[in-house]
Amino acid sequence: MGETMLVAGAPASEVTRTIVRVADAYGMRALHVDVTYNSITTAGRAGDGAPVTTLRVVHGAAPDHAKLQRLQALQAEIATGIPLGEAELRCRDIRRTPFRYRPTVIIAAQALLAVGVAIMFGVNLLNMSLAFLAAALAALTQYLLARARVPYFFSQIAGGLVLTIVAALTPLLARTGWEQAAIIRPSVIVASGIVLMLAGLTVVGAAQDAIDGFALTALGRLLELVTQTVGVVLGILLGLELARVLGFAMEPPSQALPLGPLPLQFVGAAIIAVAVAIFNGAGVRIVVISVVLSFVAWAGFTATGAIGFDVAAASGAGAFAGSLLGTLIAFRLHVPSVAVTIAAILPMVPGAAVFRGLLTIVESGEDATLLLSGAVTLAGAATVGVALAVGASLGIYLGQPLRATLNGVTRARTRLRA
């Protein structure tokens, strides 16, 4: 169970608790569990038998929130006392369950995420369609490279390159005389794709593992996060340079991309949450909860921004609100908290700031002022990323004891009524 949960995207602390609780339910009470990045080591003895040490190595993570939900439900049933043989059969059945959605559905959901980001910026229908096309091509490229067993780092480079080339070519549509083509914003297309390509990264998981004391696991996930982010950056830089050489250079925006009307922001956030939940294999319940939490997180972001918080602080506040409520709801409705938390905070990922900073650096030439401006923009985007991780982790950290308290109160009331 622990191995499958780690593969499906559960944090190290949750994997450890599950292994200990299941072992305790079947009589192995003195069990040592060590989760280190992609390996699980257990050591213990059952009764008077000889000590047994087991090592399992996880070869690559594949987030599957529906499978994670079923494993959590199985753990709860094991605590009620189901026979060991039945538990083993059900666990084996869960492990062998194929991913809920076909690759075509996953690619469509990834492209839909880009549309959600575009809607948040209030662009026209043509711009949304181009964002969908660019994201779909990038997702298809990454899928084909994954099937060819190309390392994910190079897959990220390829995805970033495809996004940037498509965005750089979109101004050619203005030559057709089409009115909507004249107001296309290529920066939104790339920003949408950046959010998509950063959607699968483990920033929240890395921060949560660090807070929970799993330093080596957190360090491994953080290194993976940095490597994959660098892949996206290199792909975009390569695309920008190629576009410049071919005569399709994009002008760096002088200021941050403005968001669209507030109702469209919430619609876009909801679409992003749905898309993330789908391509992570979630069922209907997780999808609905993800949408609700995306509203909560974005409301926290806009409310704190309206009273004067800067973007990083407002992002952290929104992530905190979404993850805190998500931790409480996830327990009551038996869904993985990591699943709904990721979907809730993703609309606040600073994809537009990342692209603006990179574009400014590429087009700076020998202008030190532009170079510094691009570096400052990238630093601001990194600050937002850290704020999202800290806010989400803090919400989970505070939500767990609050959840336990509420659960204790519920049980006490049940006993009194009985």
Coordinates of C-alpha atoms in Angstrom, one line a residue:
M1 CA 0.0 0.0 0.0
G2 CA 2.8 2.4 0.9
E3 CA 4.6 1.9 -2.4
T4 CA 1.4 2.5 -4.4
M5 CA 0.6 5.6 -2.4
L6 CA 4.1 7.0 -3.0
V7 CA 3.7 6.4 -6.7
A8 CA 0.3 8.0 -6.8
G9 CA 1.5 11.2 -5.2
A10 CA 1.0 10.9 -1.5
P11 CA 3.5 12.8 0.8
A12 CA 6.0 10.8 2.8
S13 CA 4.3 11.5 6.1
E14 CA 1.0 10.1 4.9
V15 CA 2.8 7.0 3.4
T16 CA 4.5 6.4 6.7
R17 CA 1.3 6.7 8.8
T18 CA -0.5 4.4 6.5
I19 CA 2.1 1.7 6.7
V20 CA 2.3 1.9 10.5
R21 CA -1.5 1.8 11.0
V22 CA -2.0 -1.1 8.6
A23 CA 0.9 -3.1 10.3
D24 CA -0.6 -2.3 13.7
A25 CA -4.0 -3.5 12.6
Y26 CA -2.6 -6.9 11.8
G27 CA -0.4 -7.3 14.9
M28 CA 3.0 -5.8 14.0
R29 CA 3.2 -3.0 16.5
A30 CA 7.0 -2.4 16.7
L31 CA 7.6 -1.4 13.1
H32 CA 10.2 1.1 11.9
V33 CA 9.4 2.9 8.6
D34 CA 11.8 5.0 6.6
V35 CA 10.6 6.8 3.4
T36 CA 13.5 8.4 1.5
Y37 CA 12.5 10.0 -1.8
N38 CA 11.8 7.0 -4.0
S39 CA 12.4 4.2 -1.5
I40 CA 10.6 2.7 1.4
T41 CA 12.3 0.6 4.1
T42 CA 10.4 -1.2 6.8
A43 CA 11.9 -3.2 9.7
G44 CA 10.0 -5.1 12.4
R45 CA 8.9 -8.4 13.8
A46 CA 5.6 -10.1 14.2
G47 CA 5.3 -11.8 17.6
D48 CA 8.3 -13.9 18.5
G49 CA 9.5 -14.4 14.9
A50 CA 12.7 -13.2 13.4
P51 CA 13.0 -9.5 12.4
V52 CA 12.1 -8.8 8.8
T53 CA 13.5 -5.9 6.8
T54 CA 11.9 -4.9 3.5
L55 CA 13.0 -2.4 0.9
R56 CA 10.8 -1.2 -2.0
V57 CA 12.0 1.3 -4.6
V58 CA 9.6 3.4 -6.6
H59 CA 10.5 3.8 -10.2
G60 CA 8.9 7.1 -11.2
A61 CA 5.8 8.8 -9.8
A62 CA 2.5 8.7 -11.7
P63 CA -0.1 10.8 -9.9
D64 CA -3.4 9.0 -9.7
H65 CA -5.7 10.6 -7.2
A66 CA -8.6 8.1 -7.7
K67 CA -6.3 5.3 -6.8
L68 CA -5.0 7.3 -3.8
Q69 CA -8.6 7.8 -2.7
R70 CA -9.4 4.1 -2.9
L71 CA -6.3 3.3 -0.9
Q72 CA -7.3 5.7 1.9
A73 CA -10.7 4.1 2.0
L74 CA -9.1 0.7 2.3
Q75 CA -7.0 1.9 5.1
A76 CA -10.1 3.1 7.0
E77 CA -11.7 -0.3 6.5
I78 CA -8.6 -2.1 7.7
A79 CA -8.8 -0.1 10.9
T80 CA -12.4 -1.6 11.4
G81 CA -11.0 -5.1 11.3
I82 CA -11.4 -6.7 7.8
P83 CA -9.4 -10.0 7.3
L84 CA -5.9 -9.8 6.1
G85 CA -6.6 -12.0 3.1
E86 CA -9.4 -9.7 1.9
A87 CA -7.3 -6.6 2.4
E88 CA -4.5 -8.1 0.3
L89 CA -6.9 -9.0 -2.5
R90 CA -8.4 -5.5 -2.5
C91 CA -5.0 -3.8 -2.4
R92 CA -3.8 -6.0 -5.3
D93 CA -7.0 -5.0 -7.2
I94 CA -6.4 -1.3 -6.6
R95 CA -2.7 -1.6 -7.7
R96 CA -3.8 -3.2 -11.0
T97 CA -6.5 -0.7 -11.7
P98 CA -5.6 1.2 -14.9
F99 CA -5.6 4.9 -15.0
R100 CA -9.1 6.3 -15.2
Y101 CA -8.7 8.3 -18.4
R102 CA -7.3 7.6 -21.9
P103 CA -4.3 9.6 -23.2
T104 CA -6.6 11.7 -25.5
V105 CA -8.7 12.8 -22.5
I106 CA -5.6 13.7 -20.6
I107 CA -4.2 15.8 -23.4
A108 CA -7.5 17.5 -23.9
A109 CA -7.7 18.3 -20.1
Q110 CA -4.2 19.7 -20.2
A111 CA -5.2 22.0 -23.1
L112 CA -8.3 22.9 -21.2
L113 CA -6.1 24.1 -18.3
A114 CA -4.4 26.6 -20.7
V115 CA -7.9 27.8 -21.8
G116 CA -8.7 28.4 -18.1
V117 CA -5.6 30.5 -17.7
A118 CA -6.4 32.5 -20.9
I119 CA -9.9 33.2 -19.6
M120 CA -8.5 34.6 -16.4
F121 CA -6.7 37.2 -18.5
G122 CA -9.9 38.1 -20.3
V123 CA -8.7 37.4 -23.9
N124 CA -10.9 36.9 -26.9
L125 CA -12.1 33.5 -28.2
L126 CA -9.4 33.3 -30.9
N127 CA -6.7 33.8 -28.3
M128 CA -8.3 31.1 -26.1
S129 CA -8.4 28.7 -29.1
L130 CA -4.7 29.4 -29.8
A131 CA -3.8 28.8 -26.2
F132 CA -5.7 25.4 -26.4
L133 CA -3.9 24.5 -29.6
A134 CA -0.4 25.4 -28.3
A135 CA -1.0 23.5 -25.0
A136 CA -2.4 20.5 -26.8
L137 CA 0.7 20.4 -29.1
A138 CA 3.0 20.7 -26.1
A139 CA 1.1 18.0 -24.2
L140 CA 1.1 15.7 -27.2
T141 CA 4.9 16.3 -27.7
Q142 CA 5.5 15.4 -24.1
Y143 CA 3.3 12.3 -24.3
L144 CA 5.2 11.0 -27.3
L145 CA 8.5 11.7 -25.7
A146 CA 7.4 9.9 -22.6
R147 CA 6.4 6.8 -24.6
A148 CA 9.9 6.9 -26.2
R149 CA 11.3 7.0 -22.6
V150 CA 13.0 10.3 -23.1
P151 CA 13.9 11.9 -19.6
Y152 CA 11.3 14.3 -18.4
F153 CA 13.9 17.2 -18.3
F154 CA 14.2 17.0 -22.1
S155 CA 10.4 16.6 -22.4
Q156 CA 10.0 19.9 -20.5
I157 CA 12.5 21.6 -22.9
A158 CA 10.5 20.3 -25.9
G159 CA 7.2 21.4 -24.5
G160 CA 8.5 24.9 -23.7
L161 CA 9.9 25.2 -27.2
V162 CA 6.6 24.1 -28.9
L163 CA 4.7 26.6 -26.8
T164 CA 7.0 29.5 -27.7
I165 CA 7.1 28.8 -31.4
V166 CA 3.3 28.6 -31.7
A167 CA 3.0 31.9 -29.7
A168 CA 5.6 33.6 -31.9
L169 CA 3.8 32.7 -35.1
T170 CA 0.4 33.8 -34.0
P171 CA 0.9 37.5 -35.1
L172 CA 1.0 36.2 -38.7
L173 CA -2.8 35.8 -38.4
A174 CA -3.1 39.6 -38.3
R175 CA -2.1 39.7 -41.9
T176 CA -5.4 38.0 -42.8
G177 CA -7.3 41.2 -41.8
W178 CA -9.3 39.3 -39.2
E179 CA -10.3 41.8 -36.5
Q180 CA -9.8 39.4 -33.6
A181 CA -6.3 38.4 -34.9
A182 CA -5.2 42.0 -34.5
I183 CA -5.5 41.9 -30.7
I184 CA -4.0 38.5 -30.0
R185 CA -1.7 38.5 -26.9
P186 CA 1.0 35.9 -27.5
S187 CA 2.3 36.3 -24.0
V188 CA -1.0 34.8 -22.7
I189 CA -0.5 31.7 -24.8
V190 CA 3.0 31.1 -23.4
A191 CA 1.9 32.0 -19.9
S192 CA -1.0 29.5 -20.1
G193 CA 1.5 26.8 -21.2
I194 CA 3.9 27.5 -18.4
V195 CA 1.2 27.0 -15.8
L196 CA 0.3 23.7 -17.5
M197 CA 3.9 22.5 -17.5
L198 CA 4.4 23.5 -13.9
A199 CA 1.2 21.8 -12.9
G200 CA 2.8 18.4 -12.3
L201 CA 5.6 19.7 -10.1
T202 CA 5.9 18.8 -6.5
V203 CA 6.4 22.1 -4.8
V204 CA 3.7 21.6 -2.2
G205 CA 4.8 18.0 -1.6
A206 CA 8.4 19.1 -1.2
A207 CA 7.5 21.8 1.3
Q208 CA 5.2 19.5 3.3
D209 CA 7.9 16.8 3.5
A210 CA 10.4 19.4 4.7
I211 CA 8.0 20.6 7.4
D212 CA 7.2 17.0 8.5
G213 CA 10.9 16.2 9.0
F214 CA 11.5 14.2 5.8
A215 CA 14.5 16.2 4.8
L216 CA 16.1 13.9 2.3
T217 CA 12.8 13.3 0.6
A218 CA 12.1 17.0 0.5
L219 CA 15.6 17.7 -0.9
G220 CA 15.1 15.1 -3.6
R221 CA 11.7 16.5 -4.6
L222 CA 13.1 20.0 -4.6
L223 CA 16.0 19.0 -6.8
E224 CA 13.5 17.4 -9.2
L225 CA 11.4 20.5 -9.1
V226 CA 14.3 22.8 -9.9
T227 CA 15.5 20.5 -12.7
Q228 CA 12.1 20.3 -14.4
T229 CA 11.6 24.1 -14.0
V230 CA 14.9 24.7 -15.6
G231 CA 13.8 22.5 -18.5
V232 CA 10.8 24.7 -19.1
V233 CA 13.0 27.8 -18.9
L234 CA 15.5 26.4 -21.4
G235 CA 12.7 25.4 -23.8
I236 CA 11.2 28.9 -23.7
L237 CA 14.6 30.6 -24.1
L238 CA 15.4 28.3 -27.1
G239 CA 12.0 29.1 -28.6
L240 CA 12.5 32.9 -28.1
E241 CA 15.9 32.8 -29.6
L242 CA 14.8 30.7 -32.6
A243 CA 11.8 33.1 -33.2
R244 CA 14.2 36.1 -33.1
V245 CA 16.5 34.5 -35.6
L246 CA 13.6 33.7 -37.9
G247 CA 12.3 37.3 -37.7
F248 CA 9.3 36.7 -35.4
A249 CA 10.7 38.3 -32.2
M250 CA 8.2 39.2 -29.6
E251 CA 8.3 42.5 -27.8
P252 CA 8.6 42.2 -24.0
P253 CA 5.6 43.7 -22.2
S254 CA 6.4 46.9 -20.2
Q255 CA 4.2 45.8 -17.3
A256 CA 2.5 42.7 -15.8
L257 CA -0.3 41.2 -17.9
P258 CA -3.6 42.5 -16.5
L259 CA -6.2 40.1 -15.4
G260 CA -9.7 40.1 -16.9
P261 CA -13.0 40.9 -15.1
L262 CA -13.4 39.3 -11.7
P263 CA -16.2 36.9 -12.8
L264 CA -14.0 35.6 -15.6
Q265 CA -11.1 35.1 -13.1
F266 CA -13.3 32.8 -11.0
V267 CA -14.5 30.9 -14.1
G268 CA -10.9 30.4 -15.3
A269 CA -9.9 29.2 -11.8
A270 CA -12.7 26.7 -11.8
I271 CA -11.7 25.4 -15.3
I272 CA -8.1 25.0 -14.2
A273 CA -9.2 23.1 -11.1
V274 CA -11.3 20.7 -13.2
A275 CA -8.5 20.2 -15.7
V276 CA -5.9 19.5 -13.0
A277 CA -8.2 17.0 -11.3
I278 CA -9.0 15.2 -14.5
F279 CA -5.4 14.7 -15.7
N280 CA -4.4 13.5 -12.3
G281 CA -7.1 10.8 -12.6
A282 CA -9.6 12.2 -10.1
G283 CA -13.2 11.1 -9.9
V284 CA -16.3 13.3 -9.8
R285 CA -16.1 13.9 -6.0
I286 CA -12.6 15.2 -6.2
V287 CA -13.4 17.4 -9.2
V288 CA -16.3 19.1 -7.4
I289 CA -14.3 19.7 -4.3
S290 CA -11.4 21.0 -6.3
V291 CA -13.7 23.6 -8.0
V292 CA -15.0 24.7 -4.6
L293 CA -11.5 25.1 -3.2
S294 CA -10.3 27.0 -6.2
F295 CA -13.1 29.5 -5.5
V296 CA -11.9 29.8 -1.9
A297 CA -8.3 30.1 -2.8
W298 CA -8.9 32.7 -5.5
A299 CA -11.2 34.7 -3.2
G300 CA -8.5 34.7 -0.6
F301 CA -6.0 36.0 -3.2
T302 CA -8.2 38.7 -4.6
A303 CA -9.4 39.8 -1.1
T304 CA -5.9 40.2 0.3
G305 CA -4.7 41.8 -2.8
A306 CA -7.6 44.4 -2.6
I307 CA -6.5 45.4 0.9
G308 CA -2.9 46.1 -0.1
F309 CA -1.0 42.8 0.0
D310 CA 1.5 42.4 -2.7
V311 CA 1.2 39.5 -5.2
A312 CA 3.4 37.0 -3.3
A313 CA 1.7 37.6 0.1
A314 CA -1.7 37.5 -1.5
S315 CA -0.8 34.2 -3.3
G316 CA 0.4 32.7 0.0
A317 CA -2.9 33.8 1.7
G318 CA -5.0 32.3 -1.0
A319 CA -3.0 29.0 -0.9
F320 CA -3.4 29.0 2.9
A321 CA -7.2 29.4 2.7
G322 CA -7.6 26.7 0.1
S323 CA -5.3 24.2 1.7
L324 CA -6.7 24.7 5.2
L325 CA -10.3 24.2 4.1
G326 CA -9.2 21.4 1.8
T327 CA -7.6 19.5 4.6
L328 CA -10.8 19.6 6.6
I329 CA -13.1 18.8 3.7
A330 CA -10.8 16.0 2.4
F331 CA -11.0 14.2 5.7
R332 CA -14.8 14.4 6.0
L333 CA -15.4 13.3 2.4
H334 CA -12.6 10.7 2.2
V335 CA -10.6 12.3 -0.6
P336 CA -6.8 12.9 -0.6
S337 CA -5.9 16.4 0.6
V338 CA -3.0 16.6 -1.7
A339 CA -5.3 16.2 -4.7
V340 CA -7.6 19.1 -3.9
T341 CA -4.8 21.3 -2.6
I342 CA -2.9 21.2 -5.9
A343 CA -6.0 22.0 -7.9
A344 CA -6.9 24.9 -5.6
I345 CA -3.5 26.8 -5.8
L346 CA -2.6 26.2 -9.4
P347 CA -4.5 29.3 -10.7
M348 CA -2.0 31.5 -8.7
V349 CA 1.1 30.0 -10.4
P350 CA 3.0 33.0 -11.9
G351 CA 3.2 31.8 -15.5
A352 CA 2.9 35.3 -17.0
A353 CA 5.6 36.7 -14.7
V354 CA 8.0 33.9 -15.7
F355 CA 7.5 34.5 -19.4
R356 CA 7.7 38.2 -19.1
G357 CA 11.0 37.9 -17.2
L358 CA 12.5 35.5 -19.7
L359 CA 11.4 37.5 -22.7
T360 CA 12.8 40.7 -21.2
I361 CA 16.2 39.0 -20.6
V362 CA 16.3 37.6 -24.2
E363 CA 15.5 40.9 -25.8
S364 CA 17.7 43.0 -23.4
G365 CA 20.8 42.7 -25.6
E366 CA 23.4 45.0 -24.1
D367 CA 20.8 47.0 -22.1
A368 CA 21.7 46.4 -18.5
T369 CA 18.5 48.0 -17.4
L370 CA 16.3 45.6 -19.3
L371 CA 18.5 42.7 -18.1
L372 CA 18.1 43.7 -14.5
S373 CA 14.3 44.2 -15.0
G374 CA 14.0 40.7 -16.3
A375 CA 16.0 39.2 -13.4
V376 CA 13.8 41.1 -10.9
T377 CA 10.6 39.8 -12.6
L378 CA 11.9 36.2 -12.4
A379 CA 12.9 36.7 -8.8
G380 CA 9.4 38.0 -8.1
A381 CA 7.9 34.9 -9.8
A382 CA 10.1 32.7 -7.6
T383 CA 8.9 34.5 -4.5
V384 CA 5.3 33.8 -5.5
G385 CA 6.2 30.1 -5.9
V386 CA 7.7 30.0 -2.5
A387 CA 4.7 31.8 -1.0
L388 CA 2.4 29.3 -2.6
A389 CA 4.3 26.4 -1.1
V390 CA 4.5 27.9 2.3
G391 CA 0.9 29.0 2.4
A392 CA -0.3 25.5 1.2
S393 CA 2.0 23.7 3.7
L394 CA 0.9 25.9 6.5
G395 CA -2.7 25.3 5.8
I396 CA -2.2 21.5 5.8
Y397 CA 0.0 21.7 8.9
L398 CA -2.7 23.7 10.9
G399 CA -5.5 21.8 9.3
Q400 CA -4.4 18.4 10.6
P401 CA -4.7 19.1 14.4
L402 CA -7.9 21.1 13.7
R403 CA -9.3 18.1 11.8
A404 CA -8.4 15.8 14.7
T405 CA -10.1 18.1 17.2
L406 CA -13.3 18.3 15.1
N407 CA -13.3 14.6 14.7
G408 CA -13.0 14.1 18.5
V409 CA -15.9 16.5 19.1
T410 CA -18.0 14.6 16.6
R411 CA -17.2 11.3 18.2
A412 CA -18.0 12.7 21.7
R413 CA -21.4 14.0 20.5
T414 CA -22.1 10.6 19.0
R415 CA -21.4 8.9 22.3
L416 CA -23.6 11.3 24.2
R417 CA -26.5 10.8 21.8
A418 CA -26.1 7.1 22.2

